[in-house]
Amino acid sequence: MKQISSLLTAALMTGFLVACGQADSPSDPGTSTPEAETTADAPQVGDKIGESEAERKAKREATIAARAADQARKKAEAEARGVTEIGWEDLMPEGEEERLAQMYQSQMSMLYGGGGVAEGSAADAMVQIGTFNTVKELNGKTIRLPGYTVPFEYGAKAEVAEFLMVPYFGACIHAPPPPPNQTVFVSTDDPILLKDLAQAVWVEGILTTETQESELADAAYTLKLTHIEKYEY
């Protein structure tokens, strides 16, 4: 009886050791438990959300390249229609920049040489400095020019038939007007919508050296508008 008891005790101990060995032994590398899969898929320390910096840079470069290609295509299409793309510097005759710099210097000396400008005085106002000197070769030419719009007034639906075209945002409203030969008076037979003055545009049409005067600013050029579109930065 003692022998049977000893054998039974030995058998129980053996089974217990085998079970413990199975529990402590590593699992088969070919199998995985749901808990292990969940841990593998969980975010790890240092993981980033979304695109990497390299991906964002590549996307920005691709966008810039696409816009440049689109502008080049539109320029080529305009040239095919006989339209010349110009910049604001092209509106100034030779030597005009030097003359303008001297005029600004004289204006500053006059305004601030005597101890400042009194608020509300005649000098405390936006003054248009510059000349009506134009580039005669541009007279009657069909051109394409980028810039900002300054309407004289809005209609019931923000439709305008006349407005000024200027090289920088806020001119004639929040900042002094540009020189007359850096201001273009634009007219159109079909009124257009001008809702966002902060949006730069391309204007296309026949440019003449006809001068125009207005309360906002005087213009040395006039453009008969045939097309307008948003300028993509």
XYZ file of N, CA and C in Angstrom:
699
model
N 0.844 -1.206 0.000
C 0.000 0.000 0.000
C 0.870 1.243 0.000
N 1.965 1.182 0.779
C 2.901 2.282 0.778
C 3.528 2.449 -0.582
N 3.747 1.316 -1.315
C 4.355 1.394 -2.646
C 3.405 2.076 -3.624
N 2.111 1.708 -3.582
C 1.109 2.340 -4.464
C 1.025 3.835 -4.180
N 1.051 4.162 -2.875
C 0.980 5.572 -2.496
C 2.185 6.335 -2.998
N 3.359 5.705 -2.927
C 4.583 6.360 -3.410
C 4.538 6.559 -4.904
N 4.060 5.526 -5.643
C 3.959 5.639 -7.104
C 2.959 6.727 -7.503
N 1.818 6.772 -6.788
C 0.786 7.780 -7.091
C 1.322 9.189 -6.862
N 2.079 9.314 -5.747
C 2.663 10.631 -5.437
C 3.668 11.037 -6.500
N 4.477 10.098 -6.948
C 5.474 10.375 -7.993
C 4.809 10.773 -9.295
N 3.713 10.049 -9.649
C 2.995 10.358 -10.898
C 2.393 11.763 -10.851
N 1.826 12.135 -9.715
C 1.237 13.463 -9.580
C 2.284 14.552 -9.693
N 3.441 14.318 -9.061
C 4.527 15.292 -9.121
C 5.045 15.452 -10.536
N 5.139 14.321 -11.266
C 5.614 14.377 -12.664
C 4.662 15.182 -13.528
N 3.355 14.927 -13.387
C 2.354 15.674 -14.162
C 2.396 17.153 -13.851
N 2.577 17.482 -12.594
C 2.641 18.890 -12.185
C 3.832 19.594 -12.798
N 5.003 18.911 -12.807
C 6.205 19.495 -13.395
C 6.068 19.671 -14.892
N 5.455 18.688 -15.567
C 5.243 18.803 -17.029
C 4.348 19.980 -17.344
N 3.265 20.149 -16.571
C 2.333 21.265 -16.796
C 3.015 22.595 -16.588
N 3.798 22.700 -15.542
C 4.514 23.949 -15.286
C 5.510 24.246 -16.379
N 6.166 23.201 -16.886
C 7.132 23.402 -17.969
C 6.461 23.912 -19.218
N 5.251 23.421 -19.539
C 4.517 23.894 -20.712
C 4.087 25.341 -20.547
N 3.700 25.722 -19.340
C 3.244 27.085 -19.103
C 4.380 28.078 -19.206
N 5.577 27.661 -18.772
C 6.709 28.585 -18.761
C 7.478 28.582 -20.057
N 7.262 27.585 -20.913
C 8.037 27.490 -22.161
C 7.538 28.506 -23.154
N 8.426 29.070 -24.027
C 7.997 30.046 -25.025
C 7.057 29.429 -26.024
N 6.139 30.264 -26.574
C 5.163 29.747 -27.530
C 5.830 29.483 -28.859
N 5.154 28.754 -29.671
C 5.654 28.426 -31.001
C 5.783 29.709 -31.816
N 6.962 29.956 -32.412
C 7.115 31.195 -33.180
C 6.192 31.276 -34.376
N 5.640 30.179 -34.778
C 4.734 30.198 -35.915
C 3.327 30.561 -35.557
N 3.017 30.680 -34.300
C 1.664 31.022 -33.859
C 1.703 32.284 -33.032
N 0.568 33.015 -32.941
C 0.477 34.225 -32.123
C -0.888 34.287 -31.490
N -0.933 34.916 -30.380
C -2.184 35.056 -29.653
C -2.800 36.395 -29.972
N -4.112 36.586 -29.769
C -4.752 37.895 -30.001
C -4.095 39.003 -29.208
N -3.651 38.691 -27.976
C -3.012 39.708 -27.172
C -1.720 40.193 -27.812
N -0.951 39.256 -28.390
C 0.314 39.621 -29.034
C 0.075 40.487 -30.258
N -0.960 40.136 -31.057
C -1.267 40.924 -32.248
C -1.686 42.341 -31.864
N -2.469 42.473 -30.816
C -2.913 43.794 -30.379
C -1.740 44.656 -29.953
N -0.792 44.064 -29.241
C 0.388 44.803 -28.791
C 1.238 45.254 -29.976
N 1.357 44.404 -31.005
C 2.170 44.745 -32.173
C 1.575 45.902 -32.958
N 0.246 45.971 -33.010
C -0.425 47.013 -33.785
C -0.563 48.325 -33.016
N -0.350 48.311 -31.744
C -0.547 49.507 -30.921
C 0.535 50.541 -31.209
N 0.236 51.850 -31.052
C 1.250 52.895 -31.257
C 2.434 52.708 -30.329
N 3.610 52.961 -30.856
C 4.828 52.858 -30.079
C 5.355 54.257 -29.762
N 6.196 54.349 -28.751
C 6.772 55.634 -28.360
C 7.565 56.219 -29.527
N 7.278 57.479 -29.883
C 8.001 58.127 -30.978
C 7.282 58.071 -32.311
N 6.204 57.269 -32.402
C 5.449 57.213 -33.654
C 4.806 58.562 -33.951
N 4.780 58.978 -35.241
C 4.158 60.227 -35.665
C 2.827 59.951 -36.343
N 1.927 60.931 -36.225
C 0.624 60.806 -36.867
C 0.666 61.512 -38.217
N 0.157 60.892 -39.259
C 0.068 61.536 -40.574
C 1.354 61.437 -41.375
N 1.548 62.439 -42.292
C 2.667 62.412 -43.215
C 3.975 62.786 -42.523
N 5.061 62.291 -43.086
C 6.375 62.666 -42.597
C 6.762 64.020 -43.181
N 7.802 64.638 -42.640
C 8.269 65.929 -43.141
C 8.715 65.819 -44.596
N 9.365 64.706 -44.933
C 9.808 64.496 -46.320
C 8.620 64.415 -47.270
N 7.555 63.758 -46.828
C 6.357 63.647 -47.665
C 5.691 65.003 -47.846
N 5.634 65.795 -46.742
C 5.036 67.125 -46.851
C 5.865 68.026 -47.766
N 7.185 67.959 -47.658
C 8.063 68.751 -48.514
C 7.885 68.375 -49.974
N 7.797 67.080 -50.232
C 7.609 66.613 -51.615
C 6.277 67.092 -52.177
N 5.256 67.088 -51.328
C 3.934 67.540 -51.780
C 3.954 69.039 -52.078
N 4.627 69.844 -51.206
C 4.730 71.286 -51.445
C 5.475 71.563 -52.747
N 6.574 70.860 -52.963
C 7.355 71.059 -54.180
C 6.561 70.674 -55.413
N 5.772 69.609 -55.301
C 4.941 69.185 -56.429
C 3.867 70.227 -56.735
N 3.290 70.824 -55.670
C 2.268 71.862 -55.862
C 2.865 73.093 -56.530
N 4.058 73.515 -56.071
C 4.724 74.680 -56.656
C 5.054 74.427 -58.115
N 5.556 73.225 -58.399
C 5.910 72.881 -59.779
C 4.673 72.864 -60.677
N 3.562 72.349 -60.140
C 2.325 72.292 -60.924
C 1.803 73.690 -61.233
N 1.876 74.601 -60.243
C 1.416 75.977 -60.471
C 2.311 76.697 -61.471
N 3.624 76.467 -61.368
C 4.551 77.090 -62.312
C 4.290 76.595 -63.732
N 4.022 75.312 -63.848
C 3.726 74.748 -65.169
C 2.417 75.316 -65.717
N 1.440 75.506 -64.826
C 0.160 76.063 -65.256
C 0.322 77.510 -65.714
N 1.133 78.301 -64.988
C 1.386 79.685 -65.384
C 2.124 79.745 -66.713
N 3.093 78.838 -66.901
C 3.824 78.798 -68.165
C 2.896 78.442 -69.325
N 1.966 77.523 -69.053
C 1.008 77.138 -70.096
C 0.104 78.312 -70.470
N -0.388 79.029 -69.440
C -1.273 80.167 -69.717
C -0.518 81.282 -70.448
N 0.755 81.479 -70.085
C 1.561 82.496 -70.768
C 1.745 82.134 -72.232
N 2.011 80.856 -72.495
C 2.186 80.409 -73.878
C 0.881 80.552 -74.666
N -0.248 80.238 -74.018
C -1.544 80.383 -74.683
C -1.830 81.848 -74.995
N -1.473 82.749 -74.040
C -1.680 84.178 -74.262
C -0.824 84.679 -75.425
N 0.421 84.249 -75.472
C 1.305 84.665 -76.555
C 0.785 84.163 -77.903
N 0.190 82.975 -77.890
C -0.376 82.432 -79.127
C -1.555 83.267 -79.610
N -2.243 83.952 -78.675
C -3.359 84.828 -79.035
C -2.896 86.244 -79.349
N -1.595 86.453 -79.282
C -1.066 87.789 -79.550
C -1.057 88.685 -78.336
N -1.107 88.093 -77.132
C -1.119 88.850 -75.891
C 0.287 88.837 -75.280
N 0.769 90.004 -74.843
C 2.092 90.124 -74.240
C 1.965 90.221 -72.727
N 2.625 89.322 -72.017
C 2.614 89.371 -70.556
C 3.664 90.373 -70.092
N 3.259 91.328 -69.256
C 4.181 92.359 -68.773
C 4.130 92.440 -67.252
N 5.130 93.103 -66.683
C 5.154 93.388 -65.253
C 5.044 94.886 -65.045
N 4.921 95.299 -63.790
C 4.735 96.719 -63.498
C 5.949 97.552 -63.873
N 7.123 96.955 -63.797
C 8.332 97.696 -64.166
C 8.347 98.045 -65.659
N 7.606 97.256 -66.451
C 7.552 97.517 -67.894
C 6.746 98.772 -68.221
N 5.939 99.245 -67.274
C 5.127 100.442 -67.500
C 5.904 101.735 -67.269
N 7.115 101.612 -66.729
C 7.912 102.802 -66.415
C 8.968 103.027 -67.491
N 9.009 104.226 -68.081
C 10.023 104.510 -69.097
C 11.423 104.553 -68.497
N 12.419 104.560 -69.341
C 13.806 104.548 -68.890
C 14.116 105.770 -68.022
N 14.771 105.537 -66.901
C 15.149 106.614 -65.995
C 14.064 107.030 -65.028
N 12.881 106.418 -65.122
C 11.756 106.824 -64.263
C 11.984 106.441 -62.809
N 12.614 105.318 -62.563
C 12.839 104.892 -61.185
C 13.735 105.890 -60.448
N 14.749 106.403 -61.132
C 15.628 107.398 -60.512
C 14.881 108.695 -60.232
N 14.047 109.121 -61.184
C 13.255 110.338 -60.984
C 12.292 110.171 -59.818
N 11.685 108.993 -59.738
C 10.725 108.728 -58.666
C 11.420 108.720 -57.301
N 12.604 108.151 -57.230
C 13.343 108.118 -55.969
C 13.674 109.538 -55.497
N 14.042 110.417 -56.419
C 14.336 111.806 -56.065
C 13.092 112.524 -55.578
N 11.947 112.239 -56.190
C 10.692 112.873 -55.783
C 10.292 112.429 -54.375
N 10.465 111.146 -54.078
C 10.156 110.644 -52.741
C 11.089 111.262 -51.696
N 12.356 111.398 -52.047
C 13.313 111.980 -51.118
C 12.970 113.437 -50.819
N 12.580 114.186 -51.844
C 12.196 115.581 -51.649
C 10.939 115.686 -50.792
N 9.999 114.777 -51.024
C 8.757 114.767 -50.253
C 9.029 114.489 -48.776
N 9.895 113.530 -48.492
C 10.222 113.203 -47.109
C 10.937 114.364 -46.414
N 11.816 115.010 -47.131
C 12.542 116.142 -46.550
C 11.594 117.280 -46.212
N 10.611 117.518 -47.081
C 9.656 118.590 -46.864
C 8.715 118.285 -45.700
N 8.289 117.023 -45.592
C 7.316 116.666 -44.568
C 7.929 116.578 -43.184
N 9.125 116.009 -43.092
C 9.696 115.722 -41.784
C 10.890 116.609 -41.424
N 11.251 117.515 -42.308
C 12.365 118.399 -42.000
C 12.004 119.495 -41.027
N 10.698 119.771 -40.854
C 10.281 120.862 -39.975
C 9.679 120.408 -38.673
N 9.953 119.181 -38.247
C 9.465 118.724 -36.945
C 8.219 117.886 -36.994
N 7.932 117.249 -38.109
C 6.809 116.325 -38.177
C 5.593 116.923 -38.855
N 4.559 116.101 -38.937
C 3.321 116.485 -39.613
C 2.193 116.554 -38.600
N 1.473 117.649 -38.581
C 0.346 117.811 -37.659
C -0.834 116.973 -38.117
N -1.431 116.243 -37.192
C -2.573 115.403 -37.528
C -3.735 116.272 -37.995
N -4.323 115.864 -39.134
C -5.450 116.602 -39.686
C -5.055 117.731 -40.607
N -3.762 118.002 -40.733
C -3.316 119.073 -41.624
C -3.348 118.603 -43.070
N -3.101 119.541 -43.990
C -3.098 119.199 -45.414
C -2.016 118.182 -45.743
N -0.921 118.223 -44.978
C 0.168 117.282 -45.231
C -0.148 115.888 -44.707
N -1.146 115.810 -43.794
C -1.521 114.520 -43.197
C -2.547 113.827 -44.087
N -2.147 113.504 -45.286
C -3.026 112.859 -46.260
C -2.190 112.048 -47.234
N -2.836 111.058 -47.841
C -2.133 110.227 -48.806
C -1.928 111.024 -50.094
N -0.687 111.201 -50.485
C -0.356 111.991 -51.669
C 0.206 111.071 -52.748
N -0.299 111.219 -53.948
C 0.207 110.434 -55.067
C 1.429 111.131 -55.648
N 2.558 110.468 -55.583
C 3.812 111.015 -56.085
C 4.209 110.268 -57.349
N 4.700 110.994 -58.331
C 5.137 110.363 -59.568
C 4.753 111.185 -60.781
N 4.918 110.593 -61.947
C 4.646 111.311 -63.193
C 3.685 110.527 -64.077
N 3.277 111.173 -65.161
C 2.438 110.525 -66.169
C 3.276 110.027 -67.341
N 4.574 109.942 -67.171
C 5.441 109.443 -68.236
C 5.122 107.978 -68.533
N 4.940 107.652 -69.791
C 4.548 106.300 -70.175
C 5.510 105.719 -71.204
N 5.355 104.435 -71.447
C 6.117 103.739 -72.485
C 5.264 103.738 -73.744
N 5.640 104.545 -74.703
C 4.817 104.739 -75.897
C 4.619 103.448 -76.693
N 5.608 102.557 -76.603
C 5.511 101.305 -77.374
C 4.365 100.407 -76.889
N 3.875 100.649 -75.679
C 2.783 99.834 -75.143
C 1.413 100.340 -75.570
N 1.363 101.523 -76.147
C 0.084 102.107 -76.554
C -0.578 101.261 -77.641
N -1.788 100.763 -77.350
C -2.526 99.952 -78.310
C -2.161 98.483 -78.290
N -1.302 98.079 -77.353
C -0.859 96.692 -77.286
C -1.810 95.874 -76.415
N -2.050 94.625 -76.791
C -2.852 93.718 -75.974
C -1.933 93.056 -74.975
N -2.205 93.290 -73.687
C -1.288 92.840 -72.642
C -2.009 92.010 -71.577
N -1.181 91.359 -70.760
C -1.651 90.584 -69.606
C -0.813 91.024 -68.419
N -1.494 91.451 -67.319
C -0.789 92.063 -66.187
C -1.378 91.566 -64.871
N -0.535 91.170 -63.877
C -1.052 90.760 -62.567
C -1.075 91.938 -61.599
N -2.012 91.928 -60.672
C -2.071 93.004 -59.685
C -3.315 92.902 -58.825
N -3.639 94.016 -58.159
C -4.790 94.062 -57.253
C -5.815 95.081 -57.752
N -7.063 94.810 -57.475
C -8.149 95.667 -57.937
C -8.569 96.655 -56.850
N -8.936 97.868 -57.281
C -9.468 98.894 -56.383
C -10.714 99.474 -57.046
N -11.902 99.012 -56.673
C -13.134 99.520 -57.290
C -13.494 100.909 -56.769
N -14.170 101.675 -57.597
C -14.636 102.998 -57.174
C -15.880 102.887 -56.307
N -16.718 101.927 -56.657
C -17.936 101.686 -55.890
C -18.470 100.316 -56.255
N -19.358 99.809 -55.391
C -19.958 98.504 -55.624
C -21.411 98.679 -56.046
N -21.840 97.764 -56.918
C -23.239 97.735 -57.282
C -24.010 96.878 -56.295
N -25.274 96.628 -56.596
C -26.115 95.845 -55.691
C -25.567 94.440 -55.491
N -24.919 93.883 -56.513
C -24.356 92.540 -56.428
C -22.837 92.579 -56.526
N -22.245 93.668 -56.065
C -20.788 93.831 -56.092
C -20.243 93.793 -57.512
N -21.050 94.247 -58.479
C -20.616 94.279 -59.869
C -20.070 95.663 -60.208
N -18.937 95.694 -60.880
C -18.313 96.962 -61.251
C -17.965 96.943 -62.728
N -17.993 98.105 -63.332
C -17.622 98.244 -64.749
C -16.322 99.023 -64.893
N -15.887 99.667 -63.792
C -14.637 100.426 -63.795
C -13.913 100.217 -62.469
N -12.603 100.097 -62.536
C -11.805 99.971 -61.316
C -10.352 100.297 -61.635
N -9.565 100.472 -60.601
C -8.138 100.706 -60.769
C -7.379 99.406 -60.563
N -6.301 99.264 -61.286
C -5.397 98.130 -61.124
C -4.084 98.677 -60.570
N -3.621 98.097 -59.440
C -2.425 98.601 -58.760
C -1.490 97.441 -58.456
N -0.198 97.740 -58.220
C 0.784 96.661 -58.026
C 0.828 96.053 -56.643
N 0.235 96.709 -55.618
C 0.303 96.145 -54.273
C -1.037 96.311 -53.570
N -1.302 95.391 -52.634
C -2.574 95.372 -51.926
C -2.697 96.561 -50.971
N -3.868 97.161 -50.929
C -4.145 98.264 -50.022
C -3.890 99.630 -50.604
N -3.324 99.700 -51.814
C -3.054 100.995 -52.443
C -4.351 101.760 -52.655
N -4.288 103.068 -52.406
C -5.421 103.995 -52.582
C -6.464 103.870 -51.473
N -6.340 102.842 -50.610
C -7.315 102.654 -49.536
C -6.626 102.734 -48.183
N -5.671 101.827 -47.955
C -4.950 101.801 -46.685
C -3.527 102.326 -46.821
N -3.112 102.597 -48.025
C -1.747 103.068 -48.277
C -1.791 104.111 -49.389
N -0.756 104.960 -49.489
C -0.739 105.979 -50.548
C -0.834 105.353 -51.936
N -1.405 106.070 -52.889
C -1.515 105.540 -54.251
C -0.138 105.383 -54.889
N 0.010 104.438 -55.789
C 1.252 104.328 -56.542
C 1.364 105.516 -57.504
N 2.503 105.708 -58.145
C 2.620 106.764 -59.150
C 1.597 106.563 -60.269
N 1.224 107.628 -60.980
C 0.261 107.478 -62.068
C 0.665 106.430 -63.099
N 1.977 106.346 -63.398
C 2.391 105.353 -64.393
C 2.589 103.963 -63.782
N 2.135 103.794 -62.536
C 2.039 102.482 -61.906
C 0.599 102.203 -61.500
N -0.314 102.932 -62.121
C -1.747 102.775 -61.884
C -2.447 102.660 -63.222
N -3.318 101.660 -63.349
C -4.035 101.426 -64.610
C -5.535 101.549 -64.360
N -6.176 102.387 -65.150
C -7.635 102.520 -65.101
C -8.228 101.446 -66.017
N -9.090 100.586 -65.452
C -9.655 99.462 -66.207
C -11.148 99.675 -66.392
N -11.621 99.444 -67.600
C -13.058 99.532 -67.887
C -13.481 98.285 -68.655
N -14.744 97.910 -68.470
C -15.272 96.733 -69.151
C -16.725 96.970 -69.540
N -17.120 96.427 -70.665
C -18.509 96.553 -71.118
C -19.430 95.639 -70.317
N -18.876 94.519 -69.839
C -19.661 93.572 -69.051
C -19.211 93.650 -67.593
N -20.039 94.222 -66.692
C -19.662 94.337 -65.280
C -19.233 92.994 -64.695
N -18.249 93.046 -63.798
C -17.714 91.831 -63.186
C -17.842 91.906 -61.670
N -17.730 90.748 -61.021
C -17.803 90.672 -59.568
C -16.411 90.863 -58.971
N -16.299 91.767 -58.006
C -15.055 91.970 -57.273
C -15.378 91.886 -55.786
N -15.348 90.674 -55.254
C -15.733 90.468 -53.859
C -14.543 90.439 -52.911
N -13.401 89.977 -53.388
C -12.243 89.815 -52.524
C -11.096 90.675 -53.042
N -10.928 91.855 -52.451
C -9.889 92.772 -52.920
C -8.496 92.279 -52.565
N -8.392 91.361 -51.612
C -7.081 90.823 -51.234
C -6.601 89.749 -52.203
N -7.471 89.331 -53.109
C -7.100 88.315 -54.083
C -6.492 88.977 -55.317
N -5.243 88.651 -55.617
C -4.598 89.172 -56.818
C -5.226 88.533 -58.058
N -5.213 89.262 -59.158
C -5.828 88.781 -60.395
C -4.919 89.075 -61.585
N -5.192 88.391 -62.676
C -4.620 88.726 -63.974
C -5.678 89.484 -64.757
N -5.303 90.612 -65.346
C -6.210 91.297 -66.268
C -5.599 91.246 -67.666
N -6.459 91.157 -68.631
C -6.023 91.074 -70.031
C -6.876 92.018 -70.862
N -6.246 92.730 -71.776
C -6.987 93.649 -72.625
C -6.061 94.577 -73.391
N -6.655 95.569 -74.034
C -5.905 96.518 -74.847
C -5.494 97.704 -73.977
N -4.200 97.938 -73.907
C -3.639 99.001 -73.078
C -3.397 100.251 -73.925
N -3.784 101.417 -73.401
C -3.512 102.688 -74.069
C -2.879 103.657 -73.082
N -2.259 104.690 -73.593
C -1.619 105.695 -72.741
C -2.575 106.855 -72.455
N -3.858 106.578 -72.489
C -4.878 107.578 -72.144
C -4.917 107.759 -70.632
N -4.837 108.988 -70.157
C -4.831 109.257 -68.715
C -6.254 109.371 -68.172
N -6.389 109.036 -66.890
C -7.674 109.126 -66.206
C -7.444 109.713 -64.822
N -8.344 110.583 -64.380
C -8.256 111.174 -63.052
C -9.454 110.731 -62.217
N -9.215 110.493 -60.924
C -10.293 110.100 -60.019
C -9.939 110.534 -58.610
N -10.903 110.423 -57.709
C -10.664 110.801 -56.317
C -9.698 109.839 -55.630
N -9.656 108.600 -56.087
C -8.765 107.615 -55.484
C -7.327 107.803 -55.937
N -7.140 107.952 -57.252
C -5.794 108.113 -57.807
C -5.905 108.436 -59.291
N -4.865 109.040 -59.824
C -4.790 109.311 -61.256
C -4.018 108.182 -61.930
N -4.412 107.861 -63.139
C -3.792 106.763 -63.864
C -3.236 107.258 -65.197
N -2.025 106.802 -65.506
C -1.399 107.189 -66.767
C -1.754 106.220 -67.895
N -2.344 105.075 -67.523
C -2.716 104.064 -68.521
C -4.192 103.698 -68.378
N -4.780 103.282 -69.484
C -6.153 102.784 -69.494
C -6.167 101.419 -70.162
N -6.926 100.502 -69.589
C -7.022 99.148 -70.146
C -8.478 98.823 -70.442
N -8.723 98.394 -71.658
C -10.060 97.901 -72.036
C -10.072 96.402 -71.781
N -10.777 95.992 -70.740
C -10.713 94.614 -70.257
C -11.409 93.630 -71.196
N -10.714 92.529 -71.461
C -11.312 91.431 -72.234
C -11.363 90.138 -71.432
N -10.515 90.044 -70.391
C -10.487 88.815 -69.597
C -9.870 89.105 -68.236
N -10.392 88.439 -67.197
C -9.844 88.554 -65.841
C -9.910 87.183 -65.195
N -8.874 86.831 -64.443
C -8.856 85.534 -63.745
C -8.027 85.643 -62.473
N -8.245 84.716 -61.555
C -7.535 84.718 -60.277
C -6.067 84.400 -60.485
N -5.224 85.116 -59.744
C -3.795 84.859 -59.778
C -3.461 83.787 -58.753
N -2.857 82.667 -59.223
C -2.486 81.585 -58.323
C -1.079 81.805 -57.811
N -0.938 81.879 -56.471
C 0.361 82.141 -55.863
C 1.242 80.916 -55.932
